[in-house]
């Protein structure tokens, strides 16, 4: 009976230690675990220099400009506070749209724009039929015309620290 | 009530047929093969254990 | 006092063996019923999604497989804790019976995720926190199976495997909360206890499929544990009598 309780205490103790170690390691790795950084992070000088990295945010409404060749594209990634102009040449995923999330991999240029080698789409966790989405949009528009709400853009990207 | 207008629409999955049916096919394959492997393993284990027990019994009775 | 006695009785392999055999067909039947209902609702009735069109239907297996991959691991860790604390023989056998199914669920979660990510995100795979931690889960399953298979003595094998399971359990909250804690390409949870951001038919289709996967996992684990019981208890009288009596069901 006693040895059982002792063993149980040992196991709980070992688990607690492992948990604490994991928490510490994760905390230390925090910035590296993030897949992308936000335009605000870039503005704060957190972007690595001369190294590929990813930026993420929303594709700014009305910012997509396609070149005549059909594969060269320029757009702006925003986290609603800061903007970064992005240049990209290549295939875009189906869900790449204005007002939706996107993650781009590439390098910053000296002028502060971003040359992307890969662009991925990040969608939100909502699943509904198109009619329901239309109804939500209409309701949001009605609400926005009464009072301005900044959250209507959908998901806002998290800033990493 | 049924969402689809035709069988070919159902197969095409709005252009995502390969991805959707690929996922469902892989899952169906796993769920068909796993029970077969488990049952085969079971019958082979049973016949092996039977042989062992019979052999032990023969040794002890002699 | 009687309840306490009964609980210990079911922990005995000799009592659990026929019980598991009797329960298996019911779990198989219930799983098939849930599967038919879930496929009917998800694949035939549920509407198109406003963002992903028909491609979102991968959710009806991706989410159940992912849930089961995490849940089965938690159940295995639970049995490992019971086994290490109380030295019960059955708990190690239960953990071993669950492992291959858990590994397959993790594999299916990653595979269907890749097939979903390619058309929607534009990539089969990215090293974001959600995908990476799910891959670690698959490695934990494989590691557990390799470790327990490598040690011949069942008691020592259960002990070593159990320790691995308990250490690895920290990965489960990491998988679950990764989309909250870090910037990931994977979107946040569509449903939790407080809210759901899915249309009703889609949600029910997914929940029915999750029930189907759950019942399937129980059925296959019960089938597997009976073979493990026979193997490990082969020197006991009841197994000898059972095997020599003819064809054990």
XYZ file of C-alpha atoms in Angstrom:
472
model
C 0.000 0.000 0.000
C 2.679 2.439 1.004
C 4.972 1.593 -1.903
C 2.059 2.134 -4.278
C 1.486 5.637 -2.987
C 5.204 6.318 -3.135
C 5.319 5.161 -6.751
C 2.318 7.276 -7.652
C 3.979 10.306 -6.057
C 7.167 9.558 -8.007
C 5.284 9.353 -11.288
C 3.374 12.567 -10.622
C 6.635 14.248 -9.661
C 8.410 13.037 -12.803
C 5.513 14.240 -14.931
C 5.588 17.659 -13.291
C 9.328 17.963 -13.942
C 8.958 16.955 -17.576
C 6.116 19.443 -17.931
C 8.181 22.266 -16.477
C 11.177 21.438 -18.699
C 8.931 21.341 -21.755
C 7.396 24.699 -20.820
C 10.843 26.260 -20.422
C 12.144 24.841 -23.705
C 9.038 25.950 -25.546
C 9.274 29.401 -24.067
C 12.886 29.682 -25.194
C 12.047 28.434 -28.663
C 8.930 30.541 -28.907
C 10.125 32.906 -31.594
C 11.518 30.056 -33.710
C 8.349 27.987 -33.535
C 6.309 30.754 -35.132
C 5.914 29.997 -38.838
C 5.771 33.671 -39.774
C 6.166 37.161 -38.366
C 3.749 40.040 -38.868
C 4.352 43.365 -40.646
C 4.418 44.990 -37.188
C 7.302 42.651 -36.235
C 9.112 43.642 -39.430
C 8.609 47.322 -38.672
C 10.045 46.710 -35.194
C 13.209 45.298 -36.802
C 12.572 41.663 -35.934
C 13.070 40.456 -39.499
C 16.224 38.406 -40.077
C 18.642 39.995 -42.535
C 19.879 38.206 -45.669
C 17.910 35.117 -44.725
C 14.652 33.648 -46.021
C 11.748 34.155 -43.635
C 7.969 34.248 -43.746
C 5.603 37.131 -43.212
C 1.904 36.620 -42.569
C -1.200 38.754 -42.452
C -4.178 39.752 -44.530
C -4.016 40.594 -48.231
C -5.076 44.243 -48.236
C -8.342 44.966 -50.036
C -7.743 46.452 -53.491
C -3.991 45.936 -53.362
C -3.566 43.026 -55.810
C -1.967 44.143 -59.088
C -1.376 41.522 -61.774
C 1.144 42.060 -64.564
C 0.264 41.337 -68.161
C 2.278 38.070 -68.147
C -0.266 36.588 -65.734
C 2.241 35.164 -63.233
C 3.865 38.323 -61.817
C 1.830 39.852 -59.034
C 2.170 42.596 -56.456
C 0.028 42.964 -53.349
C 0.178 44.332 -49.814
C 0.235 42.198 -46.672
C -1.196 43.979 -43.663
C -1.930 43.239 -40.024
C -4.216 46.313 -40.046
C -1.463 48.365 -38.351
C 1.503 48.072 -40.708
C 1.676 47.252 -44.422
C 4.357 45.491 -46.467
C 4.318 45.502 -50.283
C 5.048 42.041 -51.689
C 6.294 41.061 -55.171
C 5.823 37.511 -56.351
C 6.115 35.492 -59.530
C 4.507 32.062 -59.559
C 1.417 30.012 -58.884
C -1.038 31.162 -56.236
C -3.213 28.823 -54.125
C -6.985 28.731 -54.690
C -7.761 30.544 -51.462
C -5.458 33.518 -52.129
C -7.886 36.446 -52.082
C -8.080 40.065 -51.023
C -9.163 40.417 -47.424
C -8.047 36.855 -46.614
C -4.966 35.533 -44.830
C -1.704 34.803 -46.635
C 1.805 33.734 -45.669
C 4.725 34.639 -47.952
C 8.294 33.347 -47.828
C 11.128 35.511 -49.111
C 13.514 38.352 -48.316
C 13.208 42.043 -47.591
C 14.665 44.420 -50.151
C 16.608 47.567 -49.301
C 13.508 49.636 -50.143
C 11.457 47.800 -47.513
C 9.381 45.684 -49.864
C 9.286 41.886 -49.759
C 10.367 39.610 -52.617
C 8.458 36.366 -52.169
C 9.536 32.967 -53.494
C 6.428 31.197 -52.180
C 2.956 32.394 -51.269
C 0.549 30.275 -49.200
C -3.057 30.989 -48.284
C -4.203 30.910 -44.670
C -7.923 30.425 -44.228
C -10.036 30.834 -41.115
C -11.895 28.208 -39.109
C -15.382 29.064 -40.395
C -17.298 26.549 -42.460
C -20.690 27.533 -43.858
C -22.670 27.549 -47.089
C -22.188 30.600 -49.379
C -25.673 31.934 -48.584
C -24.873 31.972 -44.865
C -21.538 33.707 -45.528
C -23.400 36.313 -47.614
C -25.854 36.858 -44.764
C -22.972 37.325 -42.300
C -21.293 39.821 -44.637
C -24.538 41.787 -45.053
C -25.093 41.882 -41.305
C -21.538 43.087 -40.760
C -21.972 45.787 -43.375
C -25.159 46.971 -41.705
C -23.373 47.025 -38.345
C -20.365 48.812 -39.833
C -22.549 51.544 -41.292
C -23.857 52.251 -37.791
C -20.553 52.176 -35.934
C -17.071 51.384 -37.188
C -15.765 47.994 -36.066
C -12.153 47.085 -36.761
C -12.706 43.350 -36.255
C -14.847 42.928 -39.344
C -11.792 42.003 -41.417
C -12.015 38.498 -40.004
C -9.095 36.975 -38.167
C -6.363 39.335 -37.132
C -2.904 37.793 -37.133
C -1.241 37.277 -33.782
C 1.916 39.236 -33.131
C 4.847 37.150 -31.987
C 6.996 38.468 -29.209
C -32.254 17.259 -49.580
C -29.422 15.715 -51.600
C -26.871 18.396 -52.393
C -25.710 17.010 -55.760
C -27.359 17.494 -59.139
C -25.663 14.570 -60.844
C -23.383 11.654 -60.125
C -20.553 13.201 -62.127
C -20.760 16.365 -59.978
C -20.421 14.138 -56.952
C -17.311 12.459 -58.383
C -15.756 15.750 -59.508
C -16.182 17.390 -56.065
C -16.003 20.809 -57.687
C -12.533 20.093 -59.080
C -11.167 18.721 -55.803
C -12.102 15.108 -56.600
C -8.540 13.809 -56.565
C -7.833 15.263 -53.106
C -11.202 14.396 -51.540
C -11.436 10.861 -52.929
C -7.735 10.301 -52.335
C -8.301 11.035 -48.651
C -11.402 8.878 -48.402
C -9.776 6.071 -50.393
C -6.687 5.974 -48.178
C -8.836 5.905 -45.054
C -11.092 3.171 -46.422
C -8.021 1.127 -47.341
C -6.560 1.470 -43.828
C -9.873 0.556 -42.184
C -10.241 -2.483 -44.448
C -6.688 -3.781 -44.064
C -6.229 -3.212 -40.313
C -8.974 -5.666 -39.199
C -7.716 -8.272 -41.691
C -4.176 -8.031 -40.305
C -5.466 -8.221 -36.711
C -7.634 -11.290 -37.422
C -4.835 -13.062 -39.325
C -2.429 -12.366 -36.505
C -4.990 -13.746 -34.085
C -5.506 -17.032 -35.913
C -1.781 -17.585 -36.416
C -1.118 -16.855 -32.726
C -3.833 -19.301 -31.693
C -2.494 -22.139 -33.843
C 1.068 -21.494 -32.654
C 0.016 -21.513 -28.974
C -2.026 -24.699 -29.545
C 1.035 -26.467 -30.973
C 3.153 -25.310 -28.029
C 0.633 -26.485 -25.429
C 0.209 -29.898 -27.118
C 4.002 -30.318 -27.246
C 4.300 -29.445 -23.545
C 1.546 -31.897 -22.647
C 3.264 -34.682 -24.601
C 6.544 -34.028 -22.798
C 5.001 -34.057 -19.341
C 2.903 -37.208 -19.919
C 5.847 -39.269 -21.158
C -17.658 -3.411 -0.925
C -19.208 -5.469 -3.663
C -18.528 -2.735 -6.293
C -14.889 -2.589 -5.356
C -14.591 -6.326 -5.757
C -16.219 -6.222 -9.203
C -13.927 -3.515 -10.477
C -10.859 -5.559 -9.612
C -12.460 -8.632 -11.135
C -12.649 -6.986 -14.586
C -8.977 -6.127 -14.380
C -8.257 -9.850 -14.550
C -7.376 -10.997 -18.078
C -9.370 -14.229 -17.632
C -12.553 -12.235 -16.992
C -11.867 -9.494 -19.516
C -11.083 -11.878 -22.395
C -14.632 -13.216 -22.954
C -16.130 -9.814 -22.113
C -14.054 -8.139 -24.843
C -15.064 -10.859 -27.289
C -18.741 -10.342 -26.516
C -18.533 -6.550 -26.864
C -16.604 -6.396 -30.157
C -19.511 -7.105 -32.579
C -21.608 -4.360 -30.975
C -18.867 -1.778 -31.418
C -18.392 -2.893 -35.042
C -22.131 -2.568 -35.714
C -22.435 0.844 -34.036
C -19.371 2.077 -35.915
C -20.891 1.045 -39.267
C -24.191 2.752 -38.413
C -22.417 5.998 -37.432
C -20.231 5.736 -40.549
C -23.190 5.399 -42.914
C -25.040 8.250 -41.204
C -21.950 10.473 -41.197
C -21.075 9.810 -44.846
C -24.672 10.357 -45.902
C -24.898 13.665 -44.049
C -21.380 14.858 -44.891
C -21.005 13.707 -48.477
C -24.581 13.870 -49.787
C -26.531 16.397 -47.719
C -24.072 18.997 -46.395
C -23.835 22.192 -48.470
C -20.824 23.667 -50.267
C -18.422 25.744 -48.185
C -18.198 29.468 -48.994
C -14.388 29.481 -49.095
C -13.263 25.999 -50.041
C -16.103 24.769 -52.238
C -16.417 20.976 -52.159
C -12.777 20.523 -51.099
C -13.666 21.101 -47.448
C -15.304 17.638 -47.325
C -11.907 16.186 -46.399
C -12.790 17.542 -42.942
C -15.128 14.563 -42.423
C -12.142 12.251 -42.074
C -9.289 14.628 -41.301
C -10.764 15.921 -38.045
C -12.011 12.538 -36.715
C -8.621 10.934 -37.497
C -6.771 13.812 -35.806
C -9.018 13.697 -32.734
C -8.603 9.945 -32.405
C -4.826 10.165 -32.823
C -4.712 12.471 -29.778
C -7.443 10.734 -27.771
C -5.987 7.226 -28.212
C -2.647 8.530 -26.956
C -4.326 9.959 -23.854
C -6.078 6.635 -23.202
C -2.760 4.780 -23.591
C -1.085 7.198 -21.163
C -3.982 6.621 -18.743
C -3.429 2.839 -18.886
C 0.309 3.361 -18.511
C -0.243 5.409 -15.351
C -2.613 2.778 -13.925
C -0.134 0.024 -14.780
C 2.835 1.798 -13.222
C 0.908 2.756 -10.088
C -1.017 -0.447 -9.398
C 0.977 -3.074 -11.268
C -2.074 -4.382 -13.097
C -1.309 -6.771 -15.940
C -4.203 -5.796 -18.183
C -3.279 -2.101 -18.461
C -0.054 -2.742 -20.361
C -1.905 -5.047 -22.749
C -4.548 -2.352 -23.364
C -1.885 0.230 -24.183
C -0.201 -2.158 -26.609
C -3.497 -3.035 -28.273
C -4.263 0.644 -28.902
C -0.865 1.743 -30.261
C -1.068 0.566 -33.911
C -4.528 2.107 -34.326
C -3.331 5.366 -32.800
C -0.354 5.409 -35.167
C -2.631 4.785 -38.156
C -4.916 7.640 -37.059
C -1.934 9.999 -36.805
C -0.773 8.826 -40.235
C -4.232 9.399 -41.739
C -4.411 12.809 -40.106
C -1.104 13.826 -41.723
C -1.951 12.266 -45.093
C -5.424 13.782 -45.401
C -3.982 17.057 -44.106
C -1.420 17.063 -46.925
C -4.135 16.274 -49.485
C -6.146 19.152 -48.072
C -3.267 21.604 -47.715
C -2.050 21.316 -51.298
C -5.139 22.754 -53.024
C -6.172 25.182 -50.264
C -2.947 26.541 -48.774
C -0.706 25.812 -51.741
C 1.621 23.376 -49.926
C 1.534 19.671 -49.013
C 3.525 20.406 -45.885
C 4.884 23.315 -43.855
C 6.902 23.119 -40.652
C 4.363 24.978 -38.579
C 3.740 24.099 -34.928
C 0.488 22.167 -35.521
C 1.828 19.950 -38.305
C 5.194 19.384 -36.635
C 3.697 18.398 -33.274
C 1.304 15.956 -34.988
C 4.320 14.423 -36.767
C 6.029 14.097 -33.363
C 2.907 12.248 -32.168
C 3.306 9.731 -34.999
C 6.965 9.277 -33.987
C 5.911 8.760 -30.351
C 3.546 5.961 -31.424
C 6.244 4.347 -33.558
C 8.796 4.758 -30.750
C 6.436 3.147 -28.250
C 5.782 0.173 -30.528
C 9.488 -0.281 -31.273
C 10.442 -0.018 -27.605
C 7.842 -2.492 -26.329
C 8.642 -4.908 -29.160
C 12.357 -4.723 -28.339
C 11.958 -5.847 -24.723
C 10.992 -9.510 -24.348
C 9.966 -9.535 -20.697
C 6.347 -8.238 -20.697
C 6.605 -6.509 -17.310
C 9.742 -4.607 -18.204
C 8.412 -3.823 -21.647
C 5.209 -2.395 -20.142
C 7.225 -0.330 -17.693
C 9.555 1.159 -20.300
C 6.699 1.771 -22.743
C 4.587 3.301 -19.979
C 7.321 5.760 -19.056
C 7.678 6.821 -22.690
C 3.911 7.311 -22.939
C 3.805 9.458 -19.807
C 6.697 11.647 -20.891
C 5.228 12.059 -24.374
C 1.832 13.112 -23.071
C 3.016 16.756 -22.930
C 2.841 16.711 -26.732
C -0.974 16.427 -26.694
C -1.747 19.904 -25.256
C 0.998 21.242 -27.539
C -0.813 19.849 -30.589
C -4.169 21.090 -29.384
C -3.135 24.608 -28.425
C -0.385 25.110 -31.046
C -2.741 27.124 -33.243
C -3.410 29.457 -30.304
C 0.108 29.760 -28.935
C 2.062 30.341 -32.136
C 1.682 31.755 -35.626
C 0.721 28.728 -37.707
C -0.543 28.198 -41.221
C -3.137 25.831 -39.782
C -6.308 27.672 -38.790
C -7.744 27.715 -35.269
C -10.222 25.167 -33.890
C -13.613 25.240 -35.549
C -15.350 23.754 -32.563
C -14.734 23.589 -28.863
C -16.941 23.311 -25.807
C -18.004 26.946 -25.996
C -18.734 27.535 -29.681
C -18.820 26.128 -33.159
C -18.032 28.034 -36.325
C -19.481 25.387 -38.624
C -22.899 25.201 -40.238
C -25.165 22.664 -38.480
C -25.235 19.914 -41.142
C -21.461 20.082 -41.599
C -20.950 19.914 -37.839
C -23.242 16.901 -37.413
C -21.629 15.095 -40.312
C -18.242 15.584 -38.669
C -19.449 14.520 -35.204
C -21.071 11.358 -36.626
C -17.848 10.483 -38.441
C -15.904 11.096 -35.221
C -18.234 8.637 -33.424
C -17.658 6.136 -36.244
C -13.858 6.451 -35.858
C -14.155 6.197 -32.082
C -16.238 3.011 -32.155
C -13.962 1.555 -34.858
C -10.923 2.177 -32.650
C -12.545 0.506 -29.640
C -13.582 -2.511 -31.716
C -10.156 -3.019 -33.283
C -8.367 -2.527 -29.935
C -10.636 -5.129 -28.288
C -9.849 -7.568 -31.102
C -6.144 -6.937 -30.699
C -6.093 -7.116 -26.884
C -7.609 -10.615 -26.926
C -4.681 -11.936 -28.961
C -2.244 -10.197 -26.604
C -4.023 -11.742 -23.590
C -3.748 -15.258 -25.059
C -0.082 -14.754 -25.847
C 0.855 -13.352 -22.446
C -1.289 -15.721 -20.370
C -0.343 -18.830 -22.365
C 1.054 -20.537 -19.257
C -2.152 -20.103 -17.258
C -4.643 -22.947 -16.959
C -7.610 -21.054 -18.362
C -5.821 -20.271 -21.645
C -4.648 -23.884 -21.991
C -8.161 -25.203 -21.400
C -9.621 -22.637 -23.785
C -7.172 -23.408 -26.582
C -7.412 -27.199 -26.239
C -11.210 -27.097 -26.040
C -11.401 -26.388 -29.768
C -11.653 -23.206 -31.784
C -11.742 -20.213 -29.447
C -13.922 -17.480 -30.886
